[in-house]
PDB file of C-alpha atoms and ligand atoms in Angstrom:
ATOM      1  CA  MET A  24      -5.490 -15.397  12.022  1.00 58.00           C
ATOM      2  CA  ASP A  25      -6.231 -12.091  13.698  1.00 91.00           C
ATOM      3  CA  ASN A  26      -6.785  -9.393  11.073  1.00 95.00           C
ATOM      4  CA  ALA A  27      -6.199  -5.668  11.410  1.00 96.00           C
ATOM      5  CA  ILE A  28      -8.292  -5.065   8.286  1.00 97.00           C
ATOM      6  CA  ARG A  29     -10.932  -7.279   6.749  1.00 96.00           C
ATOM      7  CA  VAL A  30     -12.645  -6.156   3.567  1.00 97.00           C
ATOM      8  CA  GLU A  31     -15.425  -8.193   2.013  1.00 96.00           C
ATOM      9  CA  HIS A  32     -17.124  -7.667  -1.332  1.00 97.00           C
ATOM     10  CA  LEU A  33     -16.392  -3.951  -1.468  1.00 97.00           C
ATOM     11  CA  SER A  34     -17.817  -2.216  -4.542  1.00 97.00           C
ATOM     12  CA  LYS A  35     -17.871   1.453  -5.455  1.00 97.00           C
ATOM     13  CA  GLU A  36     -18.906   3.019  -8.739  1.00 96.00           C
ATOM     14  CA  TYR A  37     -17.949   6.324 -10.275  1.00 96.00           C
ATOM     15  CA  PRO A  38     -18.782   7.367 -13.808  1.00 95.00           C
ATOM     16  CA  GLY A  39     -16.359   5.400 -15.988  1.00 94.00           C
ATOM     17  CA  PHE A  40     -14.820   3.509 -13.052  1.00 96.00           C
ATOM     18  CA  ALA A  41     -15.854   0.723 -10.733  1.00 96.00           C
ATOM     19  CA  LEU A  42     -14.169  -0.917  -7.803  1.00 96.00           C
ATOM     20  CA  ARG A  43     -15.499  -4.436  -8.121  1.00 94.00           C
ATOM     21  CA  ASP A  44     -16.149  -6.895  -5.343  1.00 96.00           C
ATOM     22  CA  LEU A  45     -12.897  -6.381  -3.489  1.00 97.00           C
ATOM     23  CA  SER A  46     -12.113  -8.828  -0.671  1.00 97.00           C
ATOM     24  CA  PHE A  47      -8.838  -8.992   1.224  1.00 97.00           C
ATOM     25  CA  SER A  48      -7.368  -8.858   4.680  1.00 96.00           C
ATOM     26  CA  VAL A  49      -4.359  -7.325   6.395  1.00 97.00           C
ATOM     27  CA  PRO A  50      -3.094  -9.685   9.116  1.00 96.00           C
ATOM     28  CA  ARG A  51      -2.025  -8.095  12.379  1.00 96.00           C
ATOM     29  CA  GLY A  52       1.702  -7.614  12.575  1.00 95.00           C
ATOM     30  CA  SER A  53       2.129  -7.236   8.817  1.00 96.00           C
ATOM     31  CA  ILE A  54       2.953  -4.546   6.296  1.00 97.00           C
ATOM     32  CA  VAL A  55       0.758  -4.730   3.226  1.00 98.00           C
ATOM     33  CA  GLY A  56       1.432  -2.715   0.079  1.00 97.00           C
ATOM     34  CA  LEU A  57      -1.355  -1.724  -2.293  1.00 97.00           C
ATOM     35  CA  ILE A  58      -0.150  -1.287  -5.861  1.00 96.00           C
ATOM     36  CA  GLY A  59      -1.697  -0.586  -9.242  1.00 94.00           C
ATOM     37  CA  GLU A  60      -1.460   1.805 -12.161  1.00 92.00           C
ATOM     38  CA  ASN A  61      -2.730   5.412 -11.952  1.00 93.00           C
ATOM     39  CA  GLY A  62      -6.499   5.275 -11.619  1.00 94.00           C
ATOM     40  CA  ALA A  63      -6.532   1.592 -10.568  1.00 95.00           C
ATOM     41  CA  GLY A  64      -8.595   2.466  -7.478  1.00 97.00           C
ATOM     42  CA  LYS A  65      -6.033   2.545  -4.641  1.00 96.00           C
ATOM     43  CA  THR A  66      -7.167   5.832  -3.077  1.00 95.00           C
ATOM     44  CA  THR A  67     -10.812   4.869  -3.583  1.00 96.00           C
ATOM     45  CA  THR A  68     -10.148   1.630  -1.696  1.00 97.00           C
ATOM     46  CA  LEU A  69      -8.438   3.431   1.205  1.00 96.00           C
ATOM     47  CA  ASN A  70     -11.210   6.059   1.303  1.00 94.00           C
ATOM     48  CA  ALA A  71     -13.849   3.340   1.443  1.00 94.00           C
ATOM     49  CA  ILE A  72     -11.990   1.482   4.200  1.00 93.00           C
ATOM     50  CA  LEU A  73     -11.880   4.653   6.285  1.00 91.00           C
ATOM     51  CA  GLY A  74     -15.534   5.499   5.688  1.00 88.00           C
ATOM     52  CA  LEU A  75     -14.592   8.681   3.813  1.00 88.00           C
ATOM     53  CA  ILE A  76     -16.744   7.554   0.893  1.00 91.00           C
ATOM     54  CA  ARG A  77     -19.803   5.342   0.983  1.00 91.00           C
ATOM     55  CA  PRO A  78     -19.433   2.123  -1.013  1.00 94.00           C
ATOM     56  CA  GLU A  79     -22.426   0.646  -2.828  1.00 95.00           C
ATOM     57  CA  GLN A  80     -21.692  -2.709  -1.283  1.00 95.00           C
ATOM     58  CA  GLY A  81     -19.321  -4.388   1.119  1.00 94.00           C
ATOM     59  CA  GLN A  82     -18.206  -4.778   4.704  1.00 92.00           C
ATOM     60  CA  VAL A  83     -15.095  -3.357   6.322  1.00 93.00           C
ATOM     61  CA  GLU A  84     -13.747  -4.332   9.720  1.00 94.00           C
ATOM     62  CA  LEU A  85     -10.830  -2.487  11.264  1.00 94.00           C
ATOM     63  CA  LEU A  86      -9.167  -3.899  14.373  1.00 92.00           C
ATOM     64  CA  GLY A  87     -11.879  -6.494  14.800  1.00 90.00           C
ATOM     65  CA  ARG A  88     -14.976  -4.361  14.450  1.00 88.00           C
ATOM     66  CA  ARG A  89     -16.921  -2.407  11.948  1.00 86.00           C
ATOM     67  CA  TYR A  90     -15.154   0.914  11.593  1.00 81.00           C
ATOM     68  CA  ASP A  91     -17.057   3.921  12.812  1.00 80.00           C
ATOM     69  CA  PRO A  92     -15.266   7.151  11.873  1.00 75.00           C
ATOM     70  CA  GLN A  93     -17.586   9.053  14.240  1.00 78.00           C
ATOM     71  CA  ASN A  94     -16.391   7.018  17.206  1.00 82.00           C
ATOM     72  CA  PRO A  95     -13.332   8.789  18.670  1.00 77.00           C
ATOM     73  CA  GLU A  96     -12.211   5.659  20.554  1.00 78.00           C
ATOM     74  CA  HIS A  97     -12.027   3.684  17.346  1.00 81.00           C
ATOM     75  CA  ARG A  98     -10.516   6.553  15.358  1.00 79.00           C
ATOM     76  CA  ARG A  99      -7.698   6.990  17.840  1.00 82.00           C
ATOM     77  CA  ARG A 100      -6.447   3.473  17.254  1.00 90.00           C
ATOM     78  CA  ILE A 101      -5.849   4.225  13.586  1.00 93.00           C
ATOM     79  CA  GLY A 102      -3.212   6.537  12.136  1.00 93.00           C
ATOM     80  CA  VAL A 103      -3.988   7.955   8.706  1.00 92.00           C
ATOM     81  CA  VAL A 104      -1.685   9.705   6.243  1.00 92.00           C
ATOM     82  CA  PHE A 105      -3.137  10.919   2.965  1.00 87.00           C
ATOM     83  CA  ASP A 106      -1.527  12.934   0.203  1.00 70.00           C
ATOM     84  CA  GLU A 107      -2.678  16.297   1.505  1.00 64.00           C
ATOM     85  CA  SER A 108      -1.762  16.691   5.160  1.00 66.00           C
ATOM     86  CA  GLY A 109      -5.117  18.334   5.889  1.00 77.00           C
ATOM     87  CA  PHE A 110      -3.484  20.490   8.568  1.00 86.00           C
ATOM     88  CA  PRO A 111      -4.443  24.178   8.612  1.00 88.00           C
ATOM     89  CA  PRO A 112      -1.708  25.844   6.515  1.00 89.00           C
ATOM     90  CA  HIS A 113      -1.264  28.830   8.829  1.00 92.00           C
ATOM     91  CA  LEU A 114      -0.282  26.633  11.807  1.00 92.00           C
ATOM     92  CA  THR A 115       3.310  25.895  12.747  1.00 92.00           C
ATOM     93  CA  GLY A 116       4.660  22.445  13.546  1.00 86.00           C
ATOM     94  CA  ALA A 117       4.533  23.286  17.265  1.00 88.00           C
ATOM     95  CA  ALA A 118       0.898  24.455  16.971  1.00 91.00           C
ATOM     96  CA  ILE A 119      -0.009  21.186  15.207  1.00 90.00           C
ATOM     97  CA  GLY A 120       1.361  19.344  18.232  1.00 90.00           C
ATOM     98  CA  LYS A 121      -0.934  21.371  20.527  1.00 91.00           C
ATOM     99  CA  MET A 122      -3.923  20.861  18.219  1.00 91.00           C
ATOM    100  CA  MET A 123      -3.353  17.116  18.102  1.00 90.00           C
ATOM    101  CA  HIS A 124      -3.122  17.060  21.890  1.00 90.00           C
ATOM    102  CA  LEU A 125      -6.645  18.522  22.045  1.00 89.00           C
ATOM    103  CA  VAL A 126      -7.926  15.910  19.578  1.00 85.00           C
ATOM    104  CA  TYR A 127      -6.239  12.846  21.060  1.00 85.00           C
ATOM    105  CA  ARG A 128      -6.043  14.027  24.681  1.00 85.00           C
ATOM    106  CA  GLU A 129      -4.367  11.470  26.959  1.00 86.00           C
ATOM    107  CA  LEU A 130      -3.368   9.327  23.994  1.00 87.00           C
ATOM    108  CA  TRP A 131      -1.260  12.109  22.510  1.00 92.00           C
ATOM    109  CA  ASP A 132       2.420  11.587  23.204  1.00 94.00           C
ATOM    110  CA  ALA A 133       3.939  15.071  22.973  1.00 94.00           C
ATOM    111  CA  ALA A 134       7.451  13.778  23.651  1.00 95.00           C
ATOM    112  CA  ALA A 135       7.161  11.224  20.837  1.00 94.00           C
ATOM    113  CA  PHE A 136       5.894  13.918  18.452  1.00 95.00           C
ATOM    114  CA  GLU A 137       8.796  16.214  19.338  1.00 94.00           C
ATOM    115  CA  GLY A 138      11.172  13.277  18.911  1.00 94.00           C
ATOM    116  CA  TYR A 139       9.859  12.481  15.424  1.00 92.00           C
ATOM    117  CA  CYS A 140      10.000  16.171  14.450  1.00 93.00           C
ATOM    118  CA  ARG A 141      13.622  16.315  15.610  1.00 93.00           C
ATOM    119  CA  ARG A 142      14.451  13.078  13.833  1.00 90.00           C
ATOM    120  CA  PHE A 143      12.906  14.444  10.609  1.00 90.00           C
ATOM    121  CA  ALA A 144      14.555  17.867  11.145  1.00 91.00           C
ATOM    122  CA  LEU A 145      11.142  19.564  10.963  1.00 92.00           C
ATOM    123  CA  PRO A 146      11.144  23.223  12.016  1.00 91.00           C
ATOM    124  CA  GLN A 147       8.781  23.921  14.906  1.00 88.00           C
ATOM    125  CA  ASN A 148       8.167  27.589  14.151  1.00 89.00           C
ATOM    126  CA  LYS A 149       7.586  27.549  10.419  1.00 92.00           C
ATOM    127  CA  GLU A 150       4.040  27.616   9.031  1.00 93.00           C
ATOM    128  CA  ILE A 151       2.859  24.480   7.245  1.00 92.00           C
ATOM    129  CA  ARG A 152       2.159  26.473   4.067  1.00 92.00           C
ATOM    130  CA  ASP A 153       5.912  27.083   3.819  1.00 93.00           C
ATOM    131  CA  PHE A 154       6.784  23.404   4.255  1.00 91.00           C
ATOM    132  CA  SER A 155       8.033  21.449   1.249  1.00 88.00           C
ATOM    133  CA  ARG A 156       5.977  18.453   0.152  1.00 84.00           C
ATOM    134  CA  GLY A 157       8.402  16.056   1.843  1.00 85.00           C
ATOM    135  CA  MET A 158       8.238  18.073   5.074  1.00 88.00           C
ATOM    136  CA  LYS A 159       4.423  17.928   5.036  1.00 90.00           C
ATOM    137  CA  THR A 160       4.516  14.175   4.565  1.00 89.00           C
ATOM    138  CA  LYS A 161       7.005  13.754   7.398  1.00 90.00           C
ATOM    139  CA  LEU A 162       4.859  15.931   9.671  1.00 92.00           C
ATOM    140  CA  SER A 163       1.776  13.842   8.812  1.00 92.00           C
ATOM    141  CA  ILE A 164       3.626  10.633   9.619  1.00 92.00           C
ATOM    142  CA  ALA A 165       4.977  12.096  12.880  1.00 93.00           C
ATOM    143  CA  ALA A 166       1.441  13.133  13.878  1.00 93.00           C
ATOM    144  CA  ALA A 167      -0.060   9.785  12.829  1.00 93.00           C
ATOM    145  CA  LEU A 168       2.456   7.876  14.964  1.00 94.00           C
ATOM    146  CA  SER A 169       2.282  10.097  18.033  1.00 94.00           C
ATOM    147  CA  HIS A 170      -1.067   8.851  19.292  1.00 91.00           C
ATOM    148  CA  HIS A 171       0.322   5.316  19.231  1.00 91.00           C
ATOM    149  CA  PRO A 172      -2.131   3.770  16.785  1.00 94.00           C
ATOM    150  CA  GLU A 173      -2.305   0.029  16.183  1.00 95.00           C
ATOM    151  CA  LEU A 174      -2.976   0.448  12.481  1.00 96.00           C
ATOM    152  CA  LEU A 175      -1.476   2.860   9.980  1.00 97.00           C
ATOM    153  CA  ILE A 176      -3.244   3.502   6.678  1.00 96.00           C
ATOM    154  CA  LEU A 177      -1.226   5.618   4.289  1.00 95.00           C
ATOM    155  CA  ASP A 178      -1.805   6.774   0.720  1.00 94.00           C
ATOM    156  CA  GLU A 179       1.517   7.012  -1.123  1.00 91.00           C
ATOM    157  CA  PRO A 180       3.503   8.064   1.942  1.00 89.00           C
ATOM    158  CA  THR A 181       6.833   7.887   0.146  1.00 86.00           C
ATOM    159  CA  GLY A 182       5.743   9.461  -3.155  1.00 83.00           C
ATOM    160  CA  GLY A 183       7.785  12.502  -4.144  1.00 78.00           C
ATOM    161  CA  LEU A 184      10.324  11.997  -1.362  1.00 85.00           C
ATOM    162  CA  ASP A 185      14.047  11.771  -1.835  1.00 87.00           C
ATOM    163  CA  PRO A 186      15.688   8.368  -1.273  1.00 90.00           C
ATOM    164  CA  ILE A 187      17.181   9.345   2.095  1.00 88.00           C
ATOM    165  CA  VAL A 188      13.851  10.472   3.539  1.00 86.00           C
ATOM    166  CA  ARG A 189      12.170   7.400   2.027  1.00 90.00           C
ATOM    167  CA  GLU A 190      14.657   5.214   3.821  1.00 91.00           C
ATOM    168  CA  GLU A 191      13.992   7.044   7.105  1.00 89.00           C
ATOM    169  CA  ILE A 192      10.263   6.500   6.690  1.00 90.00           C
ATOM    170  CA  LEU A 193      10.684   2.820   5.841  1.00 93.00           C
ATOM    171  CA  ASP A 194      12.845   2.463   8.962  1.00 92.00           C
ATOM    172  CA  LEU A 195      10.063   4.038  11.009  1.00 92.00           C
ATOM    173  CA  PHE A 196       7.554   1.599   9.526  1.00 94.00           C
ATOM    174  CA  SER A 197       9.815  -1.309  10.418  1.00 94.00           C
ATOM    175  CA  GLU A 198      10.153   0.012  13.985  1.00 93.00           C
ATOM    176  CA  PHE A 199       6.379   0.452  14.238  1.00 95.00           C
ATOM    177  CA  ILE A 200       5.797  -3.138  13.215  1.00 95.00           C
ATOM    178  CA  GLN A 201       8.179  -4.464  15.885  1.00 94.00           C
ATOM    179  CA  ASP A 202       5.134  -4.444  18.128  1.00 93.00           C
ATOM    180  CA  GLU A 203       3.332  -7.438  16.694  1.00 92.00           C
ATOM    181  CA  ARG A 204      -0.103  -5.945  17.322  1.00 93.00           C
ATOM    182  CA  ASN A 205       0.679  -3.150  14.863  1.00 97.00           C
ATOM    183  CA  SER A 206      -0.079  -3.271  11.155  1.00 97.00           C
ATOM    184  CA  ILE A 207       0.337  -1.073   8.095  1.00 98.00           C
ATOM    185  CA  LEU A 208      -1.561  -0.774   4.820  1.00 98.00           C
ATOM    186  CA  PHE A 209      -0.048   1.659   2.348  1.00 96.00           C
ATOM    187  CA  SER A 210      -0.450   2.411  -1.317  1.00 95.00           C
ATOM    188  CA  THR A 211       2.586   3.104  -3.433  1.00 93.00           C
ATOM    189  CA  HIS A 212       4.083   3.290  -6.896  1.00 91.00           C
ATOM    190  CA  ILE A 213       7.570   2.700  -5.549  1.00 92.00           C
ATOM    191  CA  THR A 214       7.979  -1.032  -5.817  1.00 89.00           C
ATOM    192  CA  THR A 215      11.513  -1.008  -4.419  1.00 89.00           C
ATOM    193  CA  ASP A 216       9.973   0.191  -1.129  1.00 91.00           C
ATOM    194  CA  LEU A 217       7.683  -2.827  -1.210  1.00 91.00           C
ATOM    195  CA  GLU A 218      10.568  -5.135  -1.952  1.00 90.00           C
ATOM    196  CA  LYS A 219      12.272  -3.773   1.165  1.00 91.00           C
ATOM    197  CA  ILE A 220       9.475  -3.890   3.715  1.00 94.00           C
ATOM    198  CA  ALA A 221       6.154  -5.355   2.560  1.00 96.00           C
ATOM    199  CA  ASP A 222       5.037  -8.775   3.764  1.00 96.00           C
ATOM    200  CA  GLN A 223       2.101  -8.946   1.406  1.00 97.00           C
ATOM    201  CA  ILE A 224       1.148  -7.238  -1.839  1.00 96.00           C
ATOM    202  CA  LEU A 225      -2.313  -6.352  -3.083  1.00 97.00           C
ATOM    203  CA  PHE A 226      -2.400  -5.602  -6.782  1.00 95.00           C
ATOM    204  CA  LEU A 227      -5.352  -3.639  -8.136  1.00 96.00           C
ATOM    205  CA  HIS A 228      -5.919  -3.281 -11.860  1.00 93.00           C
ATOM    206  CA  LYS A 229      -8.866  -1.320 -13.267  1.00 94.00           C
ATOM    207  CA  GLY A 230     -10.736  -1.589  -9.976  1.00 96.00           C
ATOM    208  CA  GLU A 231     -10.277  -5.329  -9.573  1.00 95.00           C
ATOM    209  CA  LEU A 232      -7.984  -7.212  -7.247  1.00 96.00           C
ATOM    210  CA  VAL A 233      -5.588  -9.184  -9.454  1.00 92.00           C
ATOM    211  CA  PHE A 234      -3.870 -10.824  -6.497  1.00 90.00           C
ATOM    212  CA  SER A 235      -3.175 -10.631  -2.801  1.00 93.00           C
ATOM    213  CA  ARG A 236       0.055 -12.546  -2.281  1.00 93.00           C
ATOM    214  CA  SER A 237       2.943 -12.788   0.105  1.00 95.00           C
ATOM    215  CA  LYS A 238       5.818 -10.778  -1.361  1.00 94.00           C
ATOM    216  CA  ASP A 239       8.245 -13.657  -1.014  1.00 93.00           C
ATOM    217  CA  ASP A 240       5.953 -16.075  -2.844  1.00 92.00           C
ATOM    218  CA  LEU A 241       5.368 -13.525  -5.544  1.00 91.00           C
ATOM    219  CA  ILE A 242       9.030 -12.887  -6.164  1.00 90.00           C
ATOM    220  CA  TYR A 243      10.254 -16.472  -5.816  1.00 91.00           C
ATOM    221  CA  GLN A 244       7.482 -18.195  -7.723  1.00 93.00           C
ATOM    222  CA  HIS A 245       7.088 -15.802 -10.635  1.00 95.00           C
ATOM    223  CA  ALA A 246       9.569 -15.623 -13.489  1.00 96.00           C
ATOM    224  CA  VAL A 247       9.817 -14.240 -16.994  1.00 96.00           C
ATOM    225  CA  ALA A 248      10.378 -16.820 -19.728  1.00 96.00           C
ATOM    226  CA  ARG A 249      11.968 -15.374 -22.836  1.00 94.00           C
ATOM    227  CA  CYS A 250      11.320 -17.726 -25.725  1.00 94.00           C
ATOM    228  CA  THR A 251      11.581 -17.964 -29.466  1.00 93.00           C
ATOM    229  CA  SER A 252       8.425 -18.488 -31.516  1.00 91.00           C
ATOM    230  CA  ALA A 253       9.352 -22.183 -31.907  1.00 93.00           C
ATOM    231  CA  GLN A 254       9.800 -22.616 -28.130  1.00 94.00           C
ATOM    232  CA  PHE A 255       6.523 -20.762 -27.524  1.00 94.00           C
ATOM    233  CA  ALA A 256       4.676 -23.196 -29.818  1.00 93.00           C
ATOM    234  CA  ALA A 257       5.616 -26.028 -27.418  1.00 94.00           C
ATOM    235  CA  ILE A 258       4.246 -24.251 -24.291  1.00 95.00           C
ATOM    236  CA  ALA A 259       0.636 -24.869 -23.256  1.00 95.00           C
ATOM    237  CA  PRO A 260      -1.500 -21.805 -22.334  1.00 94.00           C
ATOM    238  CA  GLU A 261      -2.014 -23.095 -18.763  1.00 94.00           C
ATOM    239  CA  GLU A 262       1.755 -22.994 -18.195  1.00 96.00           C
ATOM    240  CA  TYR A 263       1.874 -19.185 -18.102  1.00 95.00           C
ATOM    241  CA  LEU A 264      -0.175 -16.305 -16.720  1.00 94.00           C
ATOM    242  CA  ARG A 265       0.376 -13.497 -19.227  1.00 93.00           C
ATOM    243  CA  ARG A 266       2.332 -13.009 -22.424  1.00 94.00           C
ATOM    244  CA  ARG A 267       3.924 -10.207 -24.386  1.00 92.00           C
ATOM    245  CA  SER A 268       4.996 -10.508 -28.020  1.00 90.00           C
ATOM    246  CA  LEU A 269       8.413  -9.023 -28.613  1.00 87.00           C
ATOM    247  CA  PRO A 270       8.721  -6.544 -31.482  1.00 86.00           C
ATOM    248  CA  GLY A 271      11.658  -8.476 -33.001  1.00 84.00           C
ATOM    249  CA  GLY A 272       9.812 -11.829 -32.803  1.00 86.00           C
ATOM    250  CA  GLY A 273       9.536 -14.303 -29.929  1.00 89.00           C
ATOM    251  CA  GLU A 274       7.514 -14.055 -26.729  1.00 93.00           C
ATOM    252  CA  GLU A 275       7.959 -13.111 -23.097  1.00 95.00           C
ATOM    253  CA  LEU A 276       5.800 -15.066 -20.693  1.00 96.00           C
ATOM    254  CA  LEU A 277       5.004 -14.413 -17.050  1.00 95.00           C
ATOM    255  CA  VAL A 278       5.218 -17.753 -15.315  1.00 96.00           C
ATOM    256  CA  GLY A 279       3.738 -18.423 -11.876  1.00 93.00           C
ATOM    257  CA  ASP A 280       5.477 -21.731 -11.192  1.00 94.00           C
ATOM    258  CA  ARG A 281       9.151 -21.007 -11.812  1.00 94.00           C
ATOM    259  CA  GLU A 282      10.621 -24.339 -10.767  1.00 95.00           C
ATOM    260  CA  GLY A 283       8.049 -26.492 -12.584  1.00 96.00           C
ATOM    261  CA  PHE A 284       8.408 -24.436 -15.753  1.00 96.00           C
ATOM    262  CA  ALA A 285      12.221 -24.665 -15.616  1.00 96.00           C
ATOM    263  CA  ARG A 286      11.986 -28.463 -15.291  1.00 96.00           C
ATOM    264  CA  ARG A 287       9.616 -28.810 -18.232  1.00 96.00           C
ATOM    265  CA  HIS A 288      11.395 -26.291 -20.498  1.00 96.00           C
ATOM    266  CA  PRO A 289      15.082 -26.321 -19.569  1.00 95.00           C
ATOM    267  CA  GLN A 290      16.037 -24.753 -22.895  1.00 94.00           C
ATOM    268  CA  VAL A 291      13.970 -21.575 -22.293  1.00 95.00           C
ATOM    269  CA  VAL A 292      15.747 -18.603 -20.684  1.00 94.00           C
ATOM    270  CA  LEU A 293      14.068 -17.849 -17.347  1.00 95.00           C
ATOM    271  CA  ASP A 294      14.701 -14.647 -15.370  1.00 95.00           C
ATOM    272  CA  ARG A 295      13.418 -13.603 -11.980  1.00 91.00           C
ATOM    273  CA  ALA A 296      10.478 -11.195 -12.178  1.00 92.00           C
ATOM    274  CA  GLY A 297      10.464  -8.021 -10.097  1.00 90.00           C
ATOM    275  CA  ILE A 298       7.205  -6.484  -8.875  1.00 92.00           C
ATOM    276  CA  ASP A 299       7.348  -3.807 -11.613  1.00 91.00           C
ATOM    277  CA  GLU A 300       7.697  -6.432 -14.281  1.00 91.00           C
ATOM    278  CA  ILE A 301       4.841  -8.526 -12.900  1.00 92.00           C
ATOM    279  CA  MET A 302       2.636  -5.401 -12.897  1.00 90.00           C
ATOM    280  CA  LEU A 303       3.625  -4.561 -16.456  1.00 90.00           C
ATOM    281  CA  PHE A 304       2.609  -8.001 -17.632  1.00 91.00           C
ATOM    282  CA  TYR A 305      -0.836  -7.579 -16.128  1.00 87.00           C
ATOM    283  CA  VAL A 306      -1.320  -4.020 -17.320  1.00 85.00           C
ATOM    284  CA  LYS A 307       0.232  -4.269 -20.801  1.00 84.00           C
ATOM    285  CA  GLY A 308       0.455  -7.981 -21.584  1.00 77.00           C
ATOM    286  CA  GLU A 309      -2.158 -10.266 -23.082  1.00 78.00           C
ATOM    287  CA  SER A 310      -3.899 -12.922 -21.040  1.00 77.00           C
ATOM    288  CA  LYS A 311      -3.102 -15.955 -23.218  1.00 69.00           C
TER     289      LYS A 311
HETATM  290  P1  ATP B   5      -3.248   7.173  -8.566  1.00 59.24           P
HETATM  291  O1  ATP B   5      -2.185   6.135  -8.578  1.00 59.24           O
HETATM  292  O2  ATP B   5      -3.208   8.028  -9.795  1.00 59.24           O
HETATM  293  O3  ATP B   5      -3.340   7.969  -7.292  1.00 59.24           O
HETATM  294  P2  ATP B   5      -5.513   5.495  -7.737  1.00 59.24           P
HETATM  295  O4  ATP B   5      -5.231   4.053  -7.993  1.00 59.24           O
HETATM  296  O5  ATP B   5      -5.373   5.979  -6.341  1.00 59.24           O
HETATM  297  O6  ATP B   5      -4.657   6.380  -8.748  1.00 59.24           O
HETATM  298  P3  ATP B   5      -8.216   6.484  -7.562  1.00 59.24           P
HETATM  299  O7  ATP B   5      -7.836   7.848  -7.078  1.00 59.24           O
HETATM  300  O8  ATP B   5      -8.793   5.542  -6.589  1.00 59.24           O
HETATM  301  O9  ATP B   5      -6.980   5.772  -8.288  1.00 59.24           O
HETATM  302  O10 ATP B   5      -9.220   6.673  -8.766  1.00 59.24           O
HETATM  303  C1  ATP B   5      -9.817   5.566  -9.418  1.00 59.24           C
HETATM  304  C2  ATP B   5     -10.856   6.077 -10.399  1.00 59.24           C
HETATM  305  O11 ATP B   5     -11.958   6.629  -9.681  1.00 59.24           O
HETATM  306  C3  ATP B   5     -10.364   7.145 -11.349  1.00 59.24           C
HETATM  307  O12 ATP B   5     -10.909   6.882 -12.635  1.00 59.24           O
HETATM  308  C4  ATP B   5     -10.935   8.418 -10.765  1.00 59.24           C
HETATM  309  O13 ATP B   5     -11.232   9.367 -11.786  1.00 59.24           O
HETATM  310  C5  ATP B   5     -12.242   7.917 -10.172  1.00 59.24           C
HETATM  311  N1  ATP B   5     -12.672   8.756  -9.042  1.00 59.24           N
HETATM  312  C6  ATP B   5     -12.056   8.872  -7.857  1.00 59.24           C
HETATM  313  N2  ATP B   5     -12.732   9.711  -7.043  1.00 59.24           N
HETATM  314  C7  ATP B   5     -13.812  10.139  -7.760  1.00 59.24           C
HETATM  315  C8  ATP B   5     -14.898  11.022  -7.478  1.00 59.24           C
HETATM  316  N3  ATP B   5     -15.022  11.622  -6.286  1.00 59.24           N
HETATM  317  N4  ATP B   5     -15.804  11.230  -8.447  1.00 59.24           N
HETATM  318  C9  ATP B   5     -15.704  10.607  -9.650  1.00 59.24           C
HETATM  319  N5  ATP B   5     -14.702   9.755  -9.979  1.00 59.24           N
HETATM  320  C10 ATP B   5     -13.769   9.529  -9.045  1.00 59.24           C
END
């Protein structure tokens, strides 16, 4: 399959933290969500993909070739939104449009930028320093989309935004992906956003990739088994992925084969597992 992003054996070390041997891909035409607890390595991964930090090891290909951030042709095909907009704070929204025109030249679509600014109700004559956090994010997304990239890479684009704006941004992402050449990789803590729009989920924990799975598989195949100590004694360790002992006695198990487990243990209560719950099991639960 044609990949928008291909990462192989990426490693990066900081004092007290290491991103270890990360390999994954983002298929063209898909929306991939990168999740993990605070400090799991999401921003480090995105920085390494974009060549903003130098990894100790690993290969990254964006849109079919090794990414060269110095190459304007390559850079133009990628839209990037990080936490800080990076725009000069004394510029107005309108001035940002002019600045971006100089950077992206013929690729810059001034009408699209104005359209996004209108859609997001962004003032054209207010300085960026007086924008709220949500306004800055919306401006960054408007700018990232207005040179018609094929790949969007965003670090927590919906963090700190109200639910209405979040919805607007998710709608924009869905529109963007209507063109099947386009792809999105974004990090987030808001798992309901992922449940709405992600095709695939990458879960990082302490710098390691726990899984890269299709969202549908993840949600339909995982389940939480809530069992008494006696029921737990009859379950083999290979039948579950993680476990959590309940304070009042009994165990909760994260199961990766919902239907098989239900057949073998019809007496055990089995609930669907949301993405938050699956993450919690990996972060807080015990392996076996
Ligand atoms: P959050 O959800 O809080 O944004 P994250 O998953 O994006 O977290 P990172 O920002 O990638 O996590 O940080 C991962 C680890 O790398 C942290 O322990 C952080 O302190 C460390 N780290 C990141 N950048 C640097 C740096 N420039 N120098 C030293 N350590 C760093």
